[in-house]
PDB file of C-alpha atoms in Angstrom:
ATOM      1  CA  UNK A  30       0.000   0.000   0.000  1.00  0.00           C
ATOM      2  CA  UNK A  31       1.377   3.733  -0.448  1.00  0.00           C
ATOM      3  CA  UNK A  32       3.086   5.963   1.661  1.00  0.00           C
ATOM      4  CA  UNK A  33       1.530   9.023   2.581  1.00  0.00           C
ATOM      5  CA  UNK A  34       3.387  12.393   3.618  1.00  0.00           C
ATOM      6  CA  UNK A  35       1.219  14.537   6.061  1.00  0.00           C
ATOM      7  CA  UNK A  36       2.171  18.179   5.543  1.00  0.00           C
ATOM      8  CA  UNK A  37       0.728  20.574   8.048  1.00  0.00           C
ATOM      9  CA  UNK A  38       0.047  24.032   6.820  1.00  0.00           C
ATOM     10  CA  UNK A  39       2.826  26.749   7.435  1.00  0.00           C
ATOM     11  CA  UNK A  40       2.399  28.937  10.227  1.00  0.00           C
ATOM     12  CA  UNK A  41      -0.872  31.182   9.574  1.00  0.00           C
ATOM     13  CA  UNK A  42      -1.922  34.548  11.397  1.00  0.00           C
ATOM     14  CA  UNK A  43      -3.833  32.858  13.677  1.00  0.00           C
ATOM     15  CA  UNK A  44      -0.924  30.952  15.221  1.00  0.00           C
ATOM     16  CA  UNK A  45       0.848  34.007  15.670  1.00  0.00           C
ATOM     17  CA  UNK A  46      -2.046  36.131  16.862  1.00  0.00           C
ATOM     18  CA  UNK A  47      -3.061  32.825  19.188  1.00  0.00           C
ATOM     19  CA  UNK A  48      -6.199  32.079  17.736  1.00  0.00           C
ATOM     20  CA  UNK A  49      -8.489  28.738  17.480  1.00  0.00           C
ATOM     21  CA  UNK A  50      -8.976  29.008  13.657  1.00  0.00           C
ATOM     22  CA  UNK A  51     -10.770  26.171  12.972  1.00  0.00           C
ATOM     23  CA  UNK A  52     -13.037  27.089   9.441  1.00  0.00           C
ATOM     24  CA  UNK A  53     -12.597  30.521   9.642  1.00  0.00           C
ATOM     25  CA  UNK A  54     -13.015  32.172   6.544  1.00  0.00           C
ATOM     26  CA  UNK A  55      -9.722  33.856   5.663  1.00  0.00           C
ATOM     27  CA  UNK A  56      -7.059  33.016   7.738  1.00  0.00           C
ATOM     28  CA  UNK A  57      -3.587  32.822   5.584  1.00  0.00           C
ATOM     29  CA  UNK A  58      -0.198  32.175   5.707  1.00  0.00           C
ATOM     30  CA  UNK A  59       1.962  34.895   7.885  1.00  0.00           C
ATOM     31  CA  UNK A  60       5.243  36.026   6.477  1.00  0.00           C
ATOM     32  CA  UNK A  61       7.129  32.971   7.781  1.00  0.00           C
ATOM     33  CA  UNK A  62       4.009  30.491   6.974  1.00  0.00           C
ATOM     34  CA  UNK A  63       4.491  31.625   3.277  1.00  0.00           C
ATOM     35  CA  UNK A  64       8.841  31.349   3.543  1.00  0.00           C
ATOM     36  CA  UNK A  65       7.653  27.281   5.431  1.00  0.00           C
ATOM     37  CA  UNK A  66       5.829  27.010   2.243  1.00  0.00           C
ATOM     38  CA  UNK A  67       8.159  28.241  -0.618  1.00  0.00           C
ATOM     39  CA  UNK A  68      10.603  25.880   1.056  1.00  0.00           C
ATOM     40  CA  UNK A  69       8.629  23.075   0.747  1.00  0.00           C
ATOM     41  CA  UNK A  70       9.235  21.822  -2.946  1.00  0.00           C
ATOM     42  CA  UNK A  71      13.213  21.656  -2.263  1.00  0.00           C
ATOM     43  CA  UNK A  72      12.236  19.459   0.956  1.00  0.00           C
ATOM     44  CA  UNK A  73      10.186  16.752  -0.812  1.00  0.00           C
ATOM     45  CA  UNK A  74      12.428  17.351  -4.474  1.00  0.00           C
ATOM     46  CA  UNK A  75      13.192  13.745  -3.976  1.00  0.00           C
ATOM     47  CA  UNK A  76      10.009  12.119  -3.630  1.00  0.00           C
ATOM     48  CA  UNK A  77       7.848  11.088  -6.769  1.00  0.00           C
ATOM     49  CA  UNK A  78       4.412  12.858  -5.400  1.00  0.00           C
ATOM     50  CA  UNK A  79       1.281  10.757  -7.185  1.00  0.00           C
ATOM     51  CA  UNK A  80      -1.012  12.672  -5.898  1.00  0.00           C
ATOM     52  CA  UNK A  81      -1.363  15.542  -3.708  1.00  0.00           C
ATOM     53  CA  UNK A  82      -5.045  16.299  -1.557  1.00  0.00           C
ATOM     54  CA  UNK A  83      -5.823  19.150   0.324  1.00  0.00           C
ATOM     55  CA  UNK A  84      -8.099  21.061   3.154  1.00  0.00           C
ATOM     56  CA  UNK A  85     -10.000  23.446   1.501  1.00  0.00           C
ATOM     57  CA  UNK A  86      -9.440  25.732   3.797  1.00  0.00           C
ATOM     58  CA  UNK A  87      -6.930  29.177   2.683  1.00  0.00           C
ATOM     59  CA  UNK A  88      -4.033  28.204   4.851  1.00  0.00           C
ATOM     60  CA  UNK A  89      -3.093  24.777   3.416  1.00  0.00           C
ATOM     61  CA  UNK A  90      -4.341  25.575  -0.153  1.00  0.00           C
ATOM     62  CA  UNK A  91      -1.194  28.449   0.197  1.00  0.00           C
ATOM     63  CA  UNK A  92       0.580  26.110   1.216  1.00  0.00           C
ATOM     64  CA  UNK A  93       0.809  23.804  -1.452  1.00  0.00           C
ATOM     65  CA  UNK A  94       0.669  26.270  -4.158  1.00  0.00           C
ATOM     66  CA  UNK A  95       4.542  26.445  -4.428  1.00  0.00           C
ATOM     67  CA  UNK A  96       4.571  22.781  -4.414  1.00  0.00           C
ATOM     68  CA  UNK A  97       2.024  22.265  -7.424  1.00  0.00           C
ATOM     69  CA  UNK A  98       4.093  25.264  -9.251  1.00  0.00           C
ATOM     70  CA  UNK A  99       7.057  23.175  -8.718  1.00  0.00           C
ATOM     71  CA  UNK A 100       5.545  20.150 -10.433  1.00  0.00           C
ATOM     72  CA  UNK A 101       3.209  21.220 -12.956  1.00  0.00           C
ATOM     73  CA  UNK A 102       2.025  17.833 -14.081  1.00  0.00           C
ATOM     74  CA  UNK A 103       0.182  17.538 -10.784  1.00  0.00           C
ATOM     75  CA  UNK A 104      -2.896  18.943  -9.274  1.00  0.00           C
ATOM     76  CA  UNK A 105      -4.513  19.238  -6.076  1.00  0.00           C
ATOM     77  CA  UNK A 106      -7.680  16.870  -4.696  1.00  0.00           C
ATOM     78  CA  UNK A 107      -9.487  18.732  -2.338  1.00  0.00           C
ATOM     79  CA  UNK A 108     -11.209  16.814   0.467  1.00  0.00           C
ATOM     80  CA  UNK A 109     -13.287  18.523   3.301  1.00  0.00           C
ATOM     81  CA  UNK A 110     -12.751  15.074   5.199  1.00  0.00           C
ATOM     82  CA  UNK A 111      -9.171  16.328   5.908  1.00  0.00           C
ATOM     83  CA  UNK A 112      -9.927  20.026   6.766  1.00  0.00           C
ATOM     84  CA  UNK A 113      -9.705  21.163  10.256  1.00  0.00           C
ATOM     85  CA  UNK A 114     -11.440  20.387  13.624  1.00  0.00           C
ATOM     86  CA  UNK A 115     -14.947  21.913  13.630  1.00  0.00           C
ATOM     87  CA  UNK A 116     -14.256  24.169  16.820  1.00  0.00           C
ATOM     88  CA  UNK A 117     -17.839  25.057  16.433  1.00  0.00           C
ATOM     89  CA  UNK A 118     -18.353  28.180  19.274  1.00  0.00           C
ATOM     90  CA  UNK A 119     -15.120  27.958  20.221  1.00  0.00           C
ATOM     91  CA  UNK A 120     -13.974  29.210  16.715  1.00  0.00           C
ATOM     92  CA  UNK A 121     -12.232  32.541  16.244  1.00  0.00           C
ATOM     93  CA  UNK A 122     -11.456  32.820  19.830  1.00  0.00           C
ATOM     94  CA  UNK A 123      -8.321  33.453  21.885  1.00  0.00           C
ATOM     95  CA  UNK A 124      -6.754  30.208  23.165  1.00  0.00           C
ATOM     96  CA  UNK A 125      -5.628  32.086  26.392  1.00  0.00           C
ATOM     97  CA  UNK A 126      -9.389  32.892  26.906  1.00  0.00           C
ATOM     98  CA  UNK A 127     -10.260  28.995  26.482  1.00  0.00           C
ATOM     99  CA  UNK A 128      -7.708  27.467  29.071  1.00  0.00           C
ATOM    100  CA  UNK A 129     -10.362  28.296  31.704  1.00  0.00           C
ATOM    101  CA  UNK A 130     -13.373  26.813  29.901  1.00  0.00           C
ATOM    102  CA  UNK A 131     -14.259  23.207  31.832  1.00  0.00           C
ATOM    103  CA  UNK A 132     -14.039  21.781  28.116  1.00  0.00           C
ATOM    104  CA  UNK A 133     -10.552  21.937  27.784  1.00  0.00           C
ATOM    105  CA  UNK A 134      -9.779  20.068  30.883  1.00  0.00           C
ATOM    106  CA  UNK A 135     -11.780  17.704  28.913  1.00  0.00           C
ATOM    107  CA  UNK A 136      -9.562  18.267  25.606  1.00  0.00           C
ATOM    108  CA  UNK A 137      -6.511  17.964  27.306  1.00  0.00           C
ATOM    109  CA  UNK A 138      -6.663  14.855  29.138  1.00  0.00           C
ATOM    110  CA  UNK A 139      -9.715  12.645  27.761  1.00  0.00           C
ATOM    111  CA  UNK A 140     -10.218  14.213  24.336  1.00  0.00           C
ATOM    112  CA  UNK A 141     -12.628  11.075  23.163  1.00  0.00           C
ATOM    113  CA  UNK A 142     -15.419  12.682  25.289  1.00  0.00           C
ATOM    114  CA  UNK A 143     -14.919  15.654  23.714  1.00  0.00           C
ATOM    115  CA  UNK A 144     -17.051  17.516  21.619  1.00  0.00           C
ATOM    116  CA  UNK A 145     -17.200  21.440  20.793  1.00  0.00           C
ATOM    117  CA  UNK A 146     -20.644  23.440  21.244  1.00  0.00           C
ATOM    118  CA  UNK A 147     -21.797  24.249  17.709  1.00  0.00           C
ATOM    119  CA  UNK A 148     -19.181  21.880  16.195  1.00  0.00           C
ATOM    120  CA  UNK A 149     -17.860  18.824  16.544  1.00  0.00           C
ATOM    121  CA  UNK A 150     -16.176  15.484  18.357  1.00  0.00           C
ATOM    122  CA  UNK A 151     -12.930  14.470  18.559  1.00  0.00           C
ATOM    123  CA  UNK A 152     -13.834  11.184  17.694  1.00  0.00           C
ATOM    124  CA  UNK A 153     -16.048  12.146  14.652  1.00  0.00           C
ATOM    125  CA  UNK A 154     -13.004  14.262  13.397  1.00  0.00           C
ATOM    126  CA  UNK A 155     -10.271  11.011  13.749  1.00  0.00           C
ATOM    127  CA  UNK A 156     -13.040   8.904  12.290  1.00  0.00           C
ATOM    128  CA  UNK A 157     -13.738  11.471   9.143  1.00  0.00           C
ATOM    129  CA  UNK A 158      -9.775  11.555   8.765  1.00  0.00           C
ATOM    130  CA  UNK A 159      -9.195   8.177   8.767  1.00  0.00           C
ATOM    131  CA  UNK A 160     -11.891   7.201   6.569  1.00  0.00           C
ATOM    132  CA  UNK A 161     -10.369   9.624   4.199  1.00  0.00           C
ATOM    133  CA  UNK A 162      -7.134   8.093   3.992  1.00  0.00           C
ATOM    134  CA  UNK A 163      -8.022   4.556   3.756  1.00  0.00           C
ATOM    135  CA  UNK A 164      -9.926   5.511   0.394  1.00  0.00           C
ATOM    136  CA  UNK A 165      -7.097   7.863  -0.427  1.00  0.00           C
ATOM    137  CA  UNK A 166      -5.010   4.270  -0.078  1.00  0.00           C
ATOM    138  CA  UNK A 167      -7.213   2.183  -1.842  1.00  0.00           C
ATOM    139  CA  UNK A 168      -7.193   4.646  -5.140  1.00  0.00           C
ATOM    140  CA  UNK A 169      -3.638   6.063  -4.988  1.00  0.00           C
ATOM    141  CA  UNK A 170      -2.886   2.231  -5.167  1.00  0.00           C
ATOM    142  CA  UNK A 171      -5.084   1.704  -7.941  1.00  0.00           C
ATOM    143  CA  UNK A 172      -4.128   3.917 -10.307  1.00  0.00           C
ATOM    144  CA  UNK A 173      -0.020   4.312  -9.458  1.00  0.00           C
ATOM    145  CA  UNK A 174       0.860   1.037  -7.653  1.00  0.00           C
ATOM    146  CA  UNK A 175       1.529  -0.315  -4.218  1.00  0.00           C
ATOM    147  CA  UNK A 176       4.522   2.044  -4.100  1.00  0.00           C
ATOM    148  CA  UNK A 177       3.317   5.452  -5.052  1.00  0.00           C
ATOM    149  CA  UNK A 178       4.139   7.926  -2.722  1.00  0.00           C
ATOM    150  CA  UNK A 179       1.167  10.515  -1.754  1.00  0.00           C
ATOM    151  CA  UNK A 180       0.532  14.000   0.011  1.00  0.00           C
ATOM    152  CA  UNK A 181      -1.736  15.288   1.999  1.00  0.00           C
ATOM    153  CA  UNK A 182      -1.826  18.912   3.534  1.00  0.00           C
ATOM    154  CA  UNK A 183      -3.705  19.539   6.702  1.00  0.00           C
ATOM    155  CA  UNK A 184      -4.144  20.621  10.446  1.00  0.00           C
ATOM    156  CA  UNK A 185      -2.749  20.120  13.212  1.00  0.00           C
ATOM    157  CA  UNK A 186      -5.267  17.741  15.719  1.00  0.00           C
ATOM    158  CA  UNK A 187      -5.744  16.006  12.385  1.00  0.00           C
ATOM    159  CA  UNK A 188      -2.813  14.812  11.579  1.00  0.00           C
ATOM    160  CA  UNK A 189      -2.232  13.633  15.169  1.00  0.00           C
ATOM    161  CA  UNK A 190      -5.321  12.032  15.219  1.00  0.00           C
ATOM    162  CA  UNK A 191      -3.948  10.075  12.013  1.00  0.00           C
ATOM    163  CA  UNK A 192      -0.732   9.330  13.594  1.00  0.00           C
ATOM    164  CA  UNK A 193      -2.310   7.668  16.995  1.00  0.00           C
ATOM    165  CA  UNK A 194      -4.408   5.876  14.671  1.00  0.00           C
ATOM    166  CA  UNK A 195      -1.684   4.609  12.544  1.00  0.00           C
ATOM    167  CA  UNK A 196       0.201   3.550  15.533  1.00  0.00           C
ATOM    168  CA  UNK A 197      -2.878   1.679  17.754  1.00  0.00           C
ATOM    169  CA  UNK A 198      -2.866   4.896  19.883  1.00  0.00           C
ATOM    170  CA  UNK A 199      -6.270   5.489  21.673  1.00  0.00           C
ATOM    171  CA  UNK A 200      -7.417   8.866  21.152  1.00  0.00           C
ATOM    172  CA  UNK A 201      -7.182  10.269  24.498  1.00  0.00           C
ATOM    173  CA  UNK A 202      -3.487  10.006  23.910  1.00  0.00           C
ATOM    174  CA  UNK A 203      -2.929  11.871  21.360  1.00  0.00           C
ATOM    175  CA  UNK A 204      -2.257  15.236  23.054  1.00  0.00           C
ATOM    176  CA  UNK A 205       1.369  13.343  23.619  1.00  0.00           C
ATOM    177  CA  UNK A 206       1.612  14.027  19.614  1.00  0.00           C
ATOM    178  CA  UNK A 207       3.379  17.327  18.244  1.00  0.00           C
ATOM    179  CA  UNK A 208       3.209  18.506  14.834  1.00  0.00           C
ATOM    180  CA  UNK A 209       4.261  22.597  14.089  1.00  0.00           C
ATOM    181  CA  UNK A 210       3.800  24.344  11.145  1.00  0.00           C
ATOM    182  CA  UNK A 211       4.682  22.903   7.186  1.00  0.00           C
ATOM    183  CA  UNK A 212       6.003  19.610   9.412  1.00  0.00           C
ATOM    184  CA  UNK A 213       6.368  16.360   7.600  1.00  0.00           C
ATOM    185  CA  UNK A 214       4.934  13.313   8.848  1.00  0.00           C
ATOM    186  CA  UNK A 215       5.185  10.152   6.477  1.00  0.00           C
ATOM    187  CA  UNK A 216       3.032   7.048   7.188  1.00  0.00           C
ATOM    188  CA  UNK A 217       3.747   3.609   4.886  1.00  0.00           C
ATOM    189  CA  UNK A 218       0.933   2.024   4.964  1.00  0.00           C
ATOM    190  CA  UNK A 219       1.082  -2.214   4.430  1.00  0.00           C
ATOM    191  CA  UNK A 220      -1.437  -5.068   4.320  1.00  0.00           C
ATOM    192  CA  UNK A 221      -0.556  -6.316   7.857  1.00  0.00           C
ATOM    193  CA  UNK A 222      -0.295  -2.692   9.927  1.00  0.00           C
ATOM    194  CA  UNK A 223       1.168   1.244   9.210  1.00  0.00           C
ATOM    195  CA  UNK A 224       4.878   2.495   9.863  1.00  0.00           C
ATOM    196  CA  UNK A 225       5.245   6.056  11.182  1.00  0.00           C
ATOM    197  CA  UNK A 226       8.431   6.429   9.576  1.00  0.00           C
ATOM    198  CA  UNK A 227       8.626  10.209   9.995  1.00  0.00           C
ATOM    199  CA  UNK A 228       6.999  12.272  12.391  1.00  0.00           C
ATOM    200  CA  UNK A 229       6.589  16.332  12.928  1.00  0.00           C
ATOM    201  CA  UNK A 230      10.158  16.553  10.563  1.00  0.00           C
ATOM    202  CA  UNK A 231      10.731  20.051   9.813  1.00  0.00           C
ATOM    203  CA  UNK A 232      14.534  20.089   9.628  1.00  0.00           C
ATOM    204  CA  UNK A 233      14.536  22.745  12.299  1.00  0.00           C
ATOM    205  CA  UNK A 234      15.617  21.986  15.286  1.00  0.00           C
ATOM    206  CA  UNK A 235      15.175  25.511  16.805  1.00  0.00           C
ATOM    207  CA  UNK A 236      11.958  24.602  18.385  1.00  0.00           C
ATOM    208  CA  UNK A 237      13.802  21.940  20.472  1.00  0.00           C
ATOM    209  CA  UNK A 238      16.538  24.941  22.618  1.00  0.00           C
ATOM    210  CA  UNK A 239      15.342  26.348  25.898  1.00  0.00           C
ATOM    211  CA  UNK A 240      12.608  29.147  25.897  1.00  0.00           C
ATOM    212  CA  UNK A 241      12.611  32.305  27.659  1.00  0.00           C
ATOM    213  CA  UNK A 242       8.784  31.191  29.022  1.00  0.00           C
ATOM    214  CA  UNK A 243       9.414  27.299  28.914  1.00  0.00           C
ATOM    215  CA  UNK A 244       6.052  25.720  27.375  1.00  0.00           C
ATOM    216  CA  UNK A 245       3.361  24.820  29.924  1.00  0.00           C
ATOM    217  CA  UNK A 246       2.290  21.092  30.323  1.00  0.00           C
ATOM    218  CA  UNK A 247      -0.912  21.145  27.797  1.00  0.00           C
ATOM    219  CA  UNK A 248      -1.074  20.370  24.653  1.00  0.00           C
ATOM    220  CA  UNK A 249      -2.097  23.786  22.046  1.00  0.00           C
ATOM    221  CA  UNK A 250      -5.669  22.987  20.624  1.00  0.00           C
ATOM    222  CA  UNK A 251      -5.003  23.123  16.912  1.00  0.00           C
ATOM    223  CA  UNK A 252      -1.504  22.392  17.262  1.00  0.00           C
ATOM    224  CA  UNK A 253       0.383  25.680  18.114  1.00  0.00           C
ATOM    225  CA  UNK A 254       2.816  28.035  16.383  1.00  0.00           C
ATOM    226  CA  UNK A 255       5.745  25.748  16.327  1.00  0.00           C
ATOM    227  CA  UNK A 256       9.346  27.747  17.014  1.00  0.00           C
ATOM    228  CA  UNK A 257       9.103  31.591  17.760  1.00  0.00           C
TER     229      UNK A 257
END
């Protein structure tokens, strides 16, 4: 079966502003989101993409656009089943501002119970995901070959809901996952079981040396700005 790379978006104004995007209309790449992105076809220059699918939403379609000017013969799928977390109320609002909503106790440490006012589960967003890439499989396969190589470009809580998944992980530990901005995450998917063979690679490893405010001990709903 193929092996799909999981490209988060690059770093988009609401990261840097500290905002729970979700589908807000709008929201784009920042100034270093758009340099994460331009980057991105010399990072993957070696792998023969099959196909590359997309969130609909502004962020990851600008992300991907260097990538598809790079390679011409390719276009982008576009699959809402991959777009981000319905935040539902929450949407639009300061992440500082939700730390003290009982929810997010919820999010943080049993995130299979929960479920957004207005929006949506957790566990209906993994679900939608993973449904998305076993089809994704099952055609990439048909029509280039047990060895193709695929892309997808997403969000954040997805792709760590796709990574716990691949790897048997239940979902209320997938908080323990960390993906920032235009990451790469590959996943080689076989007949028996998945291989997370890459995970959050950004070839950065500025994120990793000691802060001046050391992060705090939750995970960031939506999956953060990544280094400052």
């Amino acid at each position: 079966m193929p092996t799909l790379i999981l490209v988060r978006h690059g770093r988009s104004t609401a990261n840097t502003e500290g905002l729970l995007a979700g589908w807000t209309p709008g929201v784009a790449l920042d100034e270093r989101g758009a340099a994460q992105a331009a980057a991105l076809p010399g990072r993957l220059a070696d792998l023969p993409l099959s196909e590359i699918v997309t969130s609909p939403l502004q962020r990851c379609q600008e992300t991907i656009r260097p990538l598809l000017d790079a390679r011409p013969g390719l276009r982008a799928h576009t699959d809402e089943r991959i777009g981000e977390c319905h935040y539902g109320d929450w949407s639009g609002r300061k992440l500082a501002e939700l730390k003290d909503e009982p929810l997010m106790e919820v999010v943080q440490a049993h995130p299979s119970a929960a479920a957004f006012p207005g929006g949506e589960s957790m566990r209906a967003m993994q679900t939608r995901a993973a449904e998305a890439v076993r089809e994704w499989n099952a055609r990439v396969e048909r029509d280039h070959g047990a060895d193709a190589v695929y892309l997808m470009c997403s969000h954040g809580d997805i792709i760590k809901s796709l990574v716990a998944e691949a790897l048997g992980l239940h979902l209320d530990l997938f908080q323990r996952i960390s993906v920032e901005p235009c990451s790469v995450t590959a996943i080689r998917y076989t007949r028996l079981r998945p291989f997370l063979v890459r995970l959050g690679d950004t070839g950065d490893f500025a994120s990793l040396a000691p802060r001046e405010e050391p992060p705090g001990d939750e995970a960031t709903v939506g999956g953060g700005a990544g280094a400052p």
